[in-house]
Short mmCIF file of C-alpha atoms and ligand atoms in Angstrom, two decimals:
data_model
loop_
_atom_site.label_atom_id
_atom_site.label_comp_id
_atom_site.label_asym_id
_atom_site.label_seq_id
_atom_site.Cartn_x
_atom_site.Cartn_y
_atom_site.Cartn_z
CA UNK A 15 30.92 30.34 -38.57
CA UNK A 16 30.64 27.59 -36.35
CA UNK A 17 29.23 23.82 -37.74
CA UNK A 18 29.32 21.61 -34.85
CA UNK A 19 26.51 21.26 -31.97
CA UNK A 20 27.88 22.92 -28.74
CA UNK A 21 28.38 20.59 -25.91
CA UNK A 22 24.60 21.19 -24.22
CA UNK A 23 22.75 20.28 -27.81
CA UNK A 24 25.41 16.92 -28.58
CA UNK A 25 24.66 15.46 -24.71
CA UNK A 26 20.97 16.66 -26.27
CA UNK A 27 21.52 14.99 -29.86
CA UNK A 28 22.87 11.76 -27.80
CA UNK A 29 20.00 11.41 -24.92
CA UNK A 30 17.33 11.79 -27.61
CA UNK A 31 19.47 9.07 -29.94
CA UNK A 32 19.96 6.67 -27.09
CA UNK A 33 16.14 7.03 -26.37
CA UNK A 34 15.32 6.48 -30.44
CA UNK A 35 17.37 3.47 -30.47
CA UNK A 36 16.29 2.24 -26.96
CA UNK A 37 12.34 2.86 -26.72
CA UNK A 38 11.17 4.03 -30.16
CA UNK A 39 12.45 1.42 -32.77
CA UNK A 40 11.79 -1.60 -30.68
CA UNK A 41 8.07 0.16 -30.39
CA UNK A 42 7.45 1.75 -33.83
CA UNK A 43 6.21 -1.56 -35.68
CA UNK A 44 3.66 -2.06 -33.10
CA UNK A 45 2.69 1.70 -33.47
CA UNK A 46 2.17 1.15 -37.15
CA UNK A 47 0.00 -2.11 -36.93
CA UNK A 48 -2.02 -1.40 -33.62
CA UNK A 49 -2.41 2.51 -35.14
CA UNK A 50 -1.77 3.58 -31.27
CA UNK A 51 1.02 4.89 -29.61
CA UNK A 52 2.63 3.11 -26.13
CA UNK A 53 0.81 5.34 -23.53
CA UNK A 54 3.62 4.82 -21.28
CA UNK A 55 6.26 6.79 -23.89
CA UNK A 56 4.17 10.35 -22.74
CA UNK A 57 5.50 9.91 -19.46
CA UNK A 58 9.02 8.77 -20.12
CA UNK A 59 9.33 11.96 -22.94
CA UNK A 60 8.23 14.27 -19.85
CA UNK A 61 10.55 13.42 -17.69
CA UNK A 62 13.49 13.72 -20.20
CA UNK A 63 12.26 16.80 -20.84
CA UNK A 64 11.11 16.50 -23.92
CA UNK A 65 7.55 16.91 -24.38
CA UNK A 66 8.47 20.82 -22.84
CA UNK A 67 11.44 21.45 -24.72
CA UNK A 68 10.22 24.48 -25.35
CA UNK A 69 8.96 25.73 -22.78
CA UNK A 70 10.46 27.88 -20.20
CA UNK A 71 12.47 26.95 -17.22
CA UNK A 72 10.24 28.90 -14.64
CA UNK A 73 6.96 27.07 -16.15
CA UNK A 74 8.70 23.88 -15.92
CA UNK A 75 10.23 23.02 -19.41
CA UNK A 76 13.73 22.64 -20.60
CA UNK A 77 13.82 25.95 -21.95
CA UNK A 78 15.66 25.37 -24.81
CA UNK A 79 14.91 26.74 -28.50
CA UNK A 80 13.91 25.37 -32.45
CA UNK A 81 17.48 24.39 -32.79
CA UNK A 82 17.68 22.07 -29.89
CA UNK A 83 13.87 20.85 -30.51
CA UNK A 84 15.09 19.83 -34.21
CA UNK A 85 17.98 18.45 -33.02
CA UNK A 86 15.91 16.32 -30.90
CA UNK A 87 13.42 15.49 -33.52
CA UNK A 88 15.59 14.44 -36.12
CA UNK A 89 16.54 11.05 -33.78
CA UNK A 90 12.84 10.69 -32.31
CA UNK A 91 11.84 10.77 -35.95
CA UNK A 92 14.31 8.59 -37.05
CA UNK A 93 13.25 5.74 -34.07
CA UNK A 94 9.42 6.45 -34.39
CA UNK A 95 7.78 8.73 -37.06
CA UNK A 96 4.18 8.58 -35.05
CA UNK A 97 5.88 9.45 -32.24
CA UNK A 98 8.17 12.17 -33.32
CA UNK A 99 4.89 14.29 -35.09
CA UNK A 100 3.26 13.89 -31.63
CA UNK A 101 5.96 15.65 -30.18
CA UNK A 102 6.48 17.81 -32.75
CA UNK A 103 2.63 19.58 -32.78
CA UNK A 104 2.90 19.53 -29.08
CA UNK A 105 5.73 21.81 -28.98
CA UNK A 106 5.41 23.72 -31.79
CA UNK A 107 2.20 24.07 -32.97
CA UNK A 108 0.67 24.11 -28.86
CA UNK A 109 3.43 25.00 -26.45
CA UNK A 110 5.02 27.49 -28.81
CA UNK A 111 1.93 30.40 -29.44
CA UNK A 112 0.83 29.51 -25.82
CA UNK A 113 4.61 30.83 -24.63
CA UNK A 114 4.69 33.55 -27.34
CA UNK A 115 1.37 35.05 -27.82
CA UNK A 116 -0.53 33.53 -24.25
CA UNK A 117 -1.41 36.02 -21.34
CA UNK A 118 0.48 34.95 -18.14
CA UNK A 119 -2.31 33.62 -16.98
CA UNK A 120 -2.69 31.20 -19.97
CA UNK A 121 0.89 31.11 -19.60
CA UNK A 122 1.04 29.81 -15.97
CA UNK A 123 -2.41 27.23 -16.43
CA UNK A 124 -0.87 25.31 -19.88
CA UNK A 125 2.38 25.68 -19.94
CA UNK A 126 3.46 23.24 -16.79
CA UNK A 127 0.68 21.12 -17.99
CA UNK A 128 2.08 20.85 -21.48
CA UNK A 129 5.57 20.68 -20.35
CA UNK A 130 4.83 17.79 -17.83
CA UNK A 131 2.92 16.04 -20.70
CA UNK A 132 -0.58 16.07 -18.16
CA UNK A 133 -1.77 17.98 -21.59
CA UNK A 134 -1.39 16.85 -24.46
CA UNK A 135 -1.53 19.64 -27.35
CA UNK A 136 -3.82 19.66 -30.52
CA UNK A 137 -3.87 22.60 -33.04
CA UNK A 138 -7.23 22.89 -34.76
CA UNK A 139 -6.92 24.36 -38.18
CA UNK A 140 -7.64 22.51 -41.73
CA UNK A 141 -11.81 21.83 -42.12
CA UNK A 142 -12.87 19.79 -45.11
CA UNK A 143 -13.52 23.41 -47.00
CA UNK A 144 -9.84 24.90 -45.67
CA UNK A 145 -6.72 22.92 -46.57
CA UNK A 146 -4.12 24.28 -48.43
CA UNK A 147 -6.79 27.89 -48.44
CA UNK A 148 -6.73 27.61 -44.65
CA UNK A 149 -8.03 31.44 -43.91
CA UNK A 150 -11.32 29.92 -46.27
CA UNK A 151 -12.27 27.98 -42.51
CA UNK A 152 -16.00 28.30 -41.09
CA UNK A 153 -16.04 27.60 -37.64
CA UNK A 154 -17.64 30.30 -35.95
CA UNK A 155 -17.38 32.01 -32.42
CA UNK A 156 -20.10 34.41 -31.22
CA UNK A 157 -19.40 36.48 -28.40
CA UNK A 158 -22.45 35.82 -25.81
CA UNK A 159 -22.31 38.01 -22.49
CA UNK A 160 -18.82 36.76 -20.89
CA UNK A 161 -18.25 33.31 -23.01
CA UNK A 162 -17.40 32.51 -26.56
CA UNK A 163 -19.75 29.81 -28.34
CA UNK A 164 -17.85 27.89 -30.78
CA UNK A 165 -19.66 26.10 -33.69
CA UNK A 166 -17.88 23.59 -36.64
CA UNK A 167 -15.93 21.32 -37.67
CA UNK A 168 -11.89 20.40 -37.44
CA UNK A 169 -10.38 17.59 -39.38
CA UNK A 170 -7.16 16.16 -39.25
CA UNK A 171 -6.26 17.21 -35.93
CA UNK A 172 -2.89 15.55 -34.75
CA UNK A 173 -2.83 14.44 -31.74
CA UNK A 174 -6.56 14.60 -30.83
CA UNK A 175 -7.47 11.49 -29.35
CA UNK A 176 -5.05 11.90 -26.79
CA UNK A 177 -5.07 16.20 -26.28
CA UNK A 178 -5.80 17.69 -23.14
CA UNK A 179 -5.55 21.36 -24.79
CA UNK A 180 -6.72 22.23 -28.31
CA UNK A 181 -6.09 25.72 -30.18
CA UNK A 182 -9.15 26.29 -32.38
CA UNK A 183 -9.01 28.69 -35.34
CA UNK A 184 -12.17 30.51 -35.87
CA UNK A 185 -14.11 33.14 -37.22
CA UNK A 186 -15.29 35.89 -35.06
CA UNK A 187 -16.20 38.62 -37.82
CA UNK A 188 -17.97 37.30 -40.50
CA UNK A 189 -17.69 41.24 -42.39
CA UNK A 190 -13.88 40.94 -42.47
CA UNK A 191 -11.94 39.88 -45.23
CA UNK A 192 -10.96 36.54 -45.44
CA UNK A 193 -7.48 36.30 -43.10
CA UNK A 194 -9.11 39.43 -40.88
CA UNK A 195 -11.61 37.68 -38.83
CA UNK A 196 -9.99 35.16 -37.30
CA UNK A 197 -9.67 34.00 -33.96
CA UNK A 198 -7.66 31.40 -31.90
CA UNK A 199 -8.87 30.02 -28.49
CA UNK A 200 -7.40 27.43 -25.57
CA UNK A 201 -10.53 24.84 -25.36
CA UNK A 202 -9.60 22.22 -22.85
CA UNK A 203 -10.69 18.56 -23.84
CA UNK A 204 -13.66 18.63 -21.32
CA UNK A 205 -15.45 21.68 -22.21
CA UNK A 206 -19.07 20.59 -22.79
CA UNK A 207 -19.67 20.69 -27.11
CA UNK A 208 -16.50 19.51 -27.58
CA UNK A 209 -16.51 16.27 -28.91
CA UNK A 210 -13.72 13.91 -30.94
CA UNK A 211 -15.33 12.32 -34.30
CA UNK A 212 -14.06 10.48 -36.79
CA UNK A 213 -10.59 8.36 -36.15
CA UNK A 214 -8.75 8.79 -39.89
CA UNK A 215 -7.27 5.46 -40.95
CA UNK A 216 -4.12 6.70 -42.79
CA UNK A 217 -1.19 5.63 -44.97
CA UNK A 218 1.84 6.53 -42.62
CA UNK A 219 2.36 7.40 -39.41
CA UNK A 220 -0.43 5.20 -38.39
CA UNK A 221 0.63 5.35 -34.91
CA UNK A 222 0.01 9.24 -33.94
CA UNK A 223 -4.05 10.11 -33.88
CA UNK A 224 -5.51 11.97 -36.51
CA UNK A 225 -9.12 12.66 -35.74
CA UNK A 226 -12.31 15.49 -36.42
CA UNK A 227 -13.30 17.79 -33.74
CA UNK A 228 -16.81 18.63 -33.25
CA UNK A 229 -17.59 21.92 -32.13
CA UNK A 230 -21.58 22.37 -31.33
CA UNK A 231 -22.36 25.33 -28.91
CA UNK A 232 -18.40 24.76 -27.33
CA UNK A 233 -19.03 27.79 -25.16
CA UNK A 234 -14.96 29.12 -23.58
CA UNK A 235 -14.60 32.32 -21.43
CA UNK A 236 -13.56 35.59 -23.16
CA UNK A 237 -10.22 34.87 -21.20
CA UNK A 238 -9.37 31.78 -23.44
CA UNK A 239 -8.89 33.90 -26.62
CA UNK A 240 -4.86 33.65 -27.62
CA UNK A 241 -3.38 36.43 -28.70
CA UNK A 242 -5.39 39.48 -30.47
CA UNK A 243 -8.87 39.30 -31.38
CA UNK A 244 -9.71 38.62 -35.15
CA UNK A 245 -5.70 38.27 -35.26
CA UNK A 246 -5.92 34.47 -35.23
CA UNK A 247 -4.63 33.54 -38.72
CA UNK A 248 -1.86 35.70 -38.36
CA UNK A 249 -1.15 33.76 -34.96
CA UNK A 250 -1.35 30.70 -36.93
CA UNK A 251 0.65 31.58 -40.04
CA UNK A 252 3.30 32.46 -37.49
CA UNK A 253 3.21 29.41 -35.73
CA UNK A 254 3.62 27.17 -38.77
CA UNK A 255 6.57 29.00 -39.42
CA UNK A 256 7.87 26.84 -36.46
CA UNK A 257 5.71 24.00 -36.89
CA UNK A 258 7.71 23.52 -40.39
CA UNK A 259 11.10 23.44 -38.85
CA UNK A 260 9.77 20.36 -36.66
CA UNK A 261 8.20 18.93 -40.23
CA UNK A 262 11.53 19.36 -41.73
CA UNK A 263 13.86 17.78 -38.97
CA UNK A 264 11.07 15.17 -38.92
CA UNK A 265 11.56 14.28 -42.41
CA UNK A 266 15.33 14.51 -42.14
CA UNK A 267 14.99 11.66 -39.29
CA UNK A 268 12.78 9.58 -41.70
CA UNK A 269 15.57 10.34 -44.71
CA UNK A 270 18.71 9.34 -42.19
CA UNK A 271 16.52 5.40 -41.34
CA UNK A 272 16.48 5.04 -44.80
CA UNK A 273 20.09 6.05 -45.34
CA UNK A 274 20.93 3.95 -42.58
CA UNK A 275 19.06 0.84 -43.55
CA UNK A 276 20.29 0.76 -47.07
CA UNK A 277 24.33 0.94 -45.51
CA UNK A 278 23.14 -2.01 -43.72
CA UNK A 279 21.46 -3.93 -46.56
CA UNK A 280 24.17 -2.87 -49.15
CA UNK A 281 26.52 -4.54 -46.87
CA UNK A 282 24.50 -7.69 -46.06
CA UNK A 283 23.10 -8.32 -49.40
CA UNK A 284 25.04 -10.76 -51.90
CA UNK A 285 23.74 -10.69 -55.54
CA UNK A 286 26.00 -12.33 -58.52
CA UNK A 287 28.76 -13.22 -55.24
CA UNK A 288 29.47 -10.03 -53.97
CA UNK A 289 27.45 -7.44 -51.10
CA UNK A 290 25.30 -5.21 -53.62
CA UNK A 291 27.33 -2.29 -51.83
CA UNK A 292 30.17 -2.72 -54.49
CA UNK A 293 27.98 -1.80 -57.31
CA UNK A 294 28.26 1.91 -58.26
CA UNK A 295 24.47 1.86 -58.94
CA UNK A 296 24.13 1.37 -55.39
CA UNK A 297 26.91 3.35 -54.21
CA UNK A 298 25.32 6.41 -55.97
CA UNK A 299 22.10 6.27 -54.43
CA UNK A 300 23.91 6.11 -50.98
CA UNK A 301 26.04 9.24 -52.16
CA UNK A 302 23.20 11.10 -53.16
CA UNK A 303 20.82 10.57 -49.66
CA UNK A 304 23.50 11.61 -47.70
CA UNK A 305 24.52 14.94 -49.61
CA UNK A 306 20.63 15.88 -49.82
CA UNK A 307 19.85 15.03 -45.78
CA UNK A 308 23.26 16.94 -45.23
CA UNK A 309 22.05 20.00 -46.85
CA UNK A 310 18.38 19.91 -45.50
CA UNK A 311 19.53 19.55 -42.12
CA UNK A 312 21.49 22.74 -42.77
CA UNK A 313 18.82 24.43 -44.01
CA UNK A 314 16.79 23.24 -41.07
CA UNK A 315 19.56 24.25 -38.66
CA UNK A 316 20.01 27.46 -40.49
CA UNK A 317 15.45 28.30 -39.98
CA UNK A 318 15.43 27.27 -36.45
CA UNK A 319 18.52 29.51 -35.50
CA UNK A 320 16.58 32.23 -37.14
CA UNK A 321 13.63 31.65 -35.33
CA UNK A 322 15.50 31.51 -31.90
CA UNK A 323 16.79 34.67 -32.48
CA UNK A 324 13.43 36.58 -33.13
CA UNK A 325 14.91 37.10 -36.89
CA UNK A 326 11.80 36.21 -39.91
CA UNK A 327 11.97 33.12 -41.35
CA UNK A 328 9.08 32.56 -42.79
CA UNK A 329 10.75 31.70 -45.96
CA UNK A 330 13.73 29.98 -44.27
CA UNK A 331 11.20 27.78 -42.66
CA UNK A 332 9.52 27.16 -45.49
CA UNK A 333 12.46 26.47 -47.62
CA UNK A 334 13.58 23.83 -45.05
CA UNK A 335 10.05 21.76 -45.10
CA UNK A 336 10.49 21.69 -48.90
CA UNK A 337 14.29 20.68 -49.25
CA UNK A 338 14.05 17.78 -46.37
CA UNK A 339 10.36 16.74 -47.19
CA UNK A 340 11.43 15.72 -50.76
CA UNK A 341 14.69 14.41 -49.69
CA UNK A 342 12.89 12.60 -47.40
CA UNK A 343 10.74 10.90 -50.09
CA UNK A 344 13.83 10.43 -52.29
CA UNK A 345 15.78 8.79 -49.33
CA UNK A 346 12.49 6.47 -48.97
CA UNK A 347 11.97 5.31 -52.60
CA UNK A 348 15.88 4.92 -52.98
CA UNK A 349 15.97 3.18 -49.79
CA UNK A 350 13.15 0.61 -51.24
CA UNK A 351 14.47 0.19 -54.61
CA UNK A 352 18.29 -1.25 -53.11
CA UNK A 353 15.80 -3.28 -50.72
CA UNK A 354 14.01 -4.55 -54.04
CA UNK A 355 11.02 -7.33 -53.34
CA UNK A 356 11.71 -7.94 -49.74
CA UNK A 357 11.42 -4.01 -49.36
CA UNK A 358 8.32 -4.27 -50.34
CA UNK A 359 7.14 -6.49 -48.00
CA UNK A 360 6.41 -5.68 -43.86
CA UNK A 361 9.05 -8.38 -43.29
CA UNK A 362 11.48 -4.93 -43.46
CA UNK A 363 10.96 -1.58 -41.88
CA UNK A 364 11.28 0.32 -45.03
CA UNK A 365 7.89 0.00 -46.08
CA UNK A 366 6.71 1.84 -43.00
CA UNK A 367 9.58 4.39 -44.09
CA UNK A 368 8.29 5.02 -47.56
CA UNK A 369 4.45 5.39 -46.13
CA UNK A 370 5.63 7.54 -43.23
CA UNK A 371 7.54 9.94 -45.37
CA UNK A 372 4.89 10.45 -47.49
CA UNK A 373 2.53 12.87 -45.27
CA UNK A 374 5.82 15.19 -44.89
CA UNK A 375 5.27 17.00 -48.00
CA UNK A 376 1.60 17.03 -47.60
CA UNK A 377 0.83 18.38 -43.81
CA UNK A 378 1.79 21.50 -41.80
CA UNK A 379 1.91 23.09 -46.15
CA UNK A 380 2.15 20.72 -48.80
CA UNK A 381 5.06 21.46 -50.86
CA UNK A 382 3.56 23.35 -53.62
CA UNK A 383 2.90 25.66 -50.77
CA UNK A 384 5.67 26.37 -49.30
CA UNK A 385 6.74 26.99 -53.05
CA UNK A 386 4.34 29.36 -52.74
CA UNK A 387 5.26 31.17 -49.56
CA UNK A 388 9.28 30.99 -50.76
CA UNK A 389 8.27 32.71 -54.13
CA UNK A 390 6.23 35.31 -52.27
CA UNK A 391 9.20 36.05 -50.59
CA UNK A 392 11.35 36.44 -53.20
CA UNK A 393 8.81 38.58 -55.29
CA UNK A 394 8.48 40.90 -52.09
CA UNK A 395 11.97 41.60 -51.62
N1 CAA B 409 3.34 35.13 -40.01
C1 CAA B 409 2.47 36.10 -39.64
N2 CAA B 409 1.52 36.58 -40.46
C2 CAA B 409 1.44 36.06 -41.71
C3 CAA B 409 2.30 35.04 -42.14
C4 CAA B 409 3.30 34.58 -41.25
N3 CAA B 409 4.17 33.63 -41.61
N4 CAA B 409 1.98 34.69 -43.42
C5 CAA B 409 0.95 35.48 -43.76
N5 CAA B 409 0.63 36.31 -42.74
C6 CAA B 409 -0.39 37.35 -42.72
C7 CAA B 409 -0.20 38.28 -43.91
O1 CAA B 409 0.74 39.29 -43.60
C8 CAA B 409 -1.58 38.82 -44.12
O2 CAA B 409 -1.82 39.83 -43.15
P1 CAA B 409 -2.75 41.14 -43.49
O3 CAA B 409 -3.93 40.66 -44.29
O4 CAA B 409 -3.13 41.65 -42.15
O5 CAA B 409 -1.89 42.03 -44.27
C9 CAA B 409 -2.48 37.64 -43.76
O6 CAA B 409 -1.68 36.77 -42.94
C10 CAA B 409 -2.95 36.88 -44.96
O7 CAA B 409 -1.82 36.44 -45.67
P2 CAA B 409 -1.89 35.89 -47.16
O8 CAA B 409 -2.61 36.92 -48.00
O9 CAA B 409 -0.52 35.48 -47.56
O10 CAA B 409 -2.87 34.65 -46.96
P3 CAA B 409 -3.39 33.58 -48.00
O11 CAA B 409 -4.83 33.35 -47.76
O12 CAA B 409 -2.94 33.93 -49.39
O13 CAA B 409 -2.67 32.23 -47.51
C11 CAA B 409 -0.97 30.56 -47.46
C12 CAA B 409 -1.33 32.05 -47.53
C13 CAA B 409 0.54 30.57 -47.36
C14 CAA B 409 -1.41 29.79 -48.70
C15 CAA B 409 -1.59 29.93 -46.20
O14 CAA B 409 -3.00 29.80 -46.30
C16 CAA B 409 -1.02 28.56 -45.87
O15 CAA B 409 0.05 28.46 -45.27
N6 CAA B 409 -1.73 27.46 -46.23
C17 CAA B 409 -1.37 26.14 -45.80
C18 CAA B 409 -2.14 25.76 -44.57
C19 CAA B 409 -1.39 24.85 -43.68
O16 CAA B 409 -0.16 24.85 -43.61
N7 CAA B 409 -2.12 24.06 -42.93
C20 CAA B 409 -1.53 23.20 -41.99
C21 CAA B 409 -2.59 22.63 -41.13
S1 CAA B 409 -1.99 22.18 -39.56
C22 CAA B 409 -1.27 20.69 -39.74
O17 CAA B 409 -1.08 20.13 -40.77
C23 CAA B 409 -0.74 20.27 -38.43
C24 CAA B 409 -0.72 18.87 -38.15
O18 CAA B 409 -1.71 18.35 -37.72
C25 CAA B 409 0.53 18.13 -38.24
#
């Protein structure tokens, strides 16, 4: 057993930290406070490579696997929260089914687009009646001669303001059970009926778009269904169980600023004449953030490897976004506590830390479910 990155993924791990430390902290307090994202950081991830990590070679992308793309997203995530998500849904939750469940002709329209960054990617799931039940969603798509007609409503789409491509979830047989009548389809942003709503105002990760897609007689040829017909939820189970490997090296980037920021201020701050860092109170906190992000990561690592090798992980995956979601939170509140008033204040980053961990255990699964998918597992076996 082998622990340490091979040459390809460290020159990976270092472009993508030079980047972080370069482009995305300088830029992630502006994100926060103007709720946008630079538009010029699209191009630049593109032409690293990153915004088609994914995807293969001969459609233009690095193609590289999960390992590499949480390798990555741990140090976006750890510069830039808002911008590490965006990344994140557009390669895993877009890119990903497109290259593993897309005809070659979907195959050879998206994929250049989405590994150039010309389309942005937006995965239309959750409705305000289908959260955490997501096979309870109602948008509907009736077959009408050669074209699909797609009718409802999509909240909390990531990356929707700025998508080119969205994957929409919807029902196309009403008689079948719940999870059975599902279908996914490729709606590109200009397709008359579909139109963005409401902007969400949110706690964290202000700077990444969150919006509702309306869906009113959104009419897509019969050729823009991904993968099987009234297989849709199955397509999108399966592609969380990536999508929570990017989650979970997201919140391990969020955990490792706040590890790294309290280092700092438990060197720099004096309290009764000495740096707080000599206090074991503080040194214990330190010592605890870094054992938990160590083991997340390894869990992460440990999921994505899976993954790349075509192995399930559906519970790996899941077991991940649970570890390094709460550890992220843990890092966060520890991280503000050693900070203490000024912590609380925007005069520090960590406050933006503490708010941006936060949606980590709530989106892509909140915790409680992927407690749930882990303990199905274990039953099962
Ligand atoms: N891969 C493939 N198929 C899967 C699967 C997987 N990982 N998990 C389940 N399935 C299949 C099952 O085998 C079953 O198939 P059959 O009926 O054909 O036998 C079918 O899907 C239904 O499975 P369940 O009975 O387990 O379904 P359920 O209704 O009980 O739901 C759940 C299970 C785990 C709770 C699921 O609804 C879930 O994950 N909920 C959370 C939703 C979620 O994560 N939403 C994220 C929104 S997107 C987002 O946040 C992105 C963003 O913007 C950042």
């Amino acid at each position: 057993m082998d622990f340490s990155l091979d040459e390809e993924l460290t020159m990976l791990r270092d472009m993508a930290r030079d980047f972080a430390d370069n482009e995305l902290i300088p830029r992630a307090t502006g994100h926060d406070r103007k709720e946008e994202l630079d538009p010029a950081l699209f191009g630049m991830l593109a032409e690293l490579g990153l915004m088609g990590l994914t995807v293969p070679e001969e459609y233009g992308g690095a193609g590289m696997g999960n390992l590499a793309l949480s390798v990555v997203l741990e140090e976006l995530n750890r510069g830039c929260a808002s911008t590490g998500v965006t990344v994140s849904v557009h390669n895993s939750l877009v890119g990903a089914p497109i290259r593993r469940h897309g005809t070659d002709a979907q195959k050879a329209e998206w994929l250049p687009k989405i590994a150039s960054g010309e389309a942005i990617g937006a995965y239309c799931l959750t409705e305000a009646g289908a959260g955490s039940d997501a096979a309870a969603l109602r948008a509907t798509a009736v077959l009408d001669g050669e074209e699909y007609v797609l009718d409802g409503n999509k909240l909390f789409v990531t990356n929707g303001a700025q998508a080119g491509i969205f994957i929409v979830y919807a029902r196309t047989d009403p008689e079948a059970s719940k999870s059975r009548g599902i279908t996914a389809f490729l709606v590109p942003k200009e397709t008359p009926g579909l139109a963005i709503g409401k902007h969400e105002k949110k706690t964290g990760i202000r700077g990444s778009s969150t919006v509702e897609v309306v869906l009113e007689g959104c009419r897509v040829p019969k050729e823009n269904v991904l993968g099987e017909l009234n297989r849709g939820f199955h397509l999108a189970m399966d592609t969380l169980d990536g999508g929570r490997i990017g989650i979970a090296a997201q919140a391990i980037g969020i955990g490792r600023a706040c590890l790294e920021a309290s280092i700092k201020y438990a060197h720099e701050r004096q309290q009764f004449d000495q740096p707080i860092g000599n206090f074991q109170a503080i040194q214990w906190k330190l010592a605890d953030m870094s054992a938990r992000l160590d083991a997340a990561r390894l869990k992460t690592y440990k999921a994505a490897w899976l993954r790349d090798r075509d192995e399930p992980c559906t519970q790996a995956s899941a077991e991940a976004k649970l570890l390094a979601s709460t550890t992220a939170n843990f890092c966060a509140d520890e991280c503000l506590q050693i900070h203490g008033g000024a912590g609380y204040t925007d005069d520090f980053h960590v406050e933006r830390l503490f708010r941006d961990a936060r949606i980590t255990e709530i989106y892509e699964g909140a915790t409680d479910i992927q407690r749930i998918v882990i303990a199905r597992g274990l039953l099962a076996s």
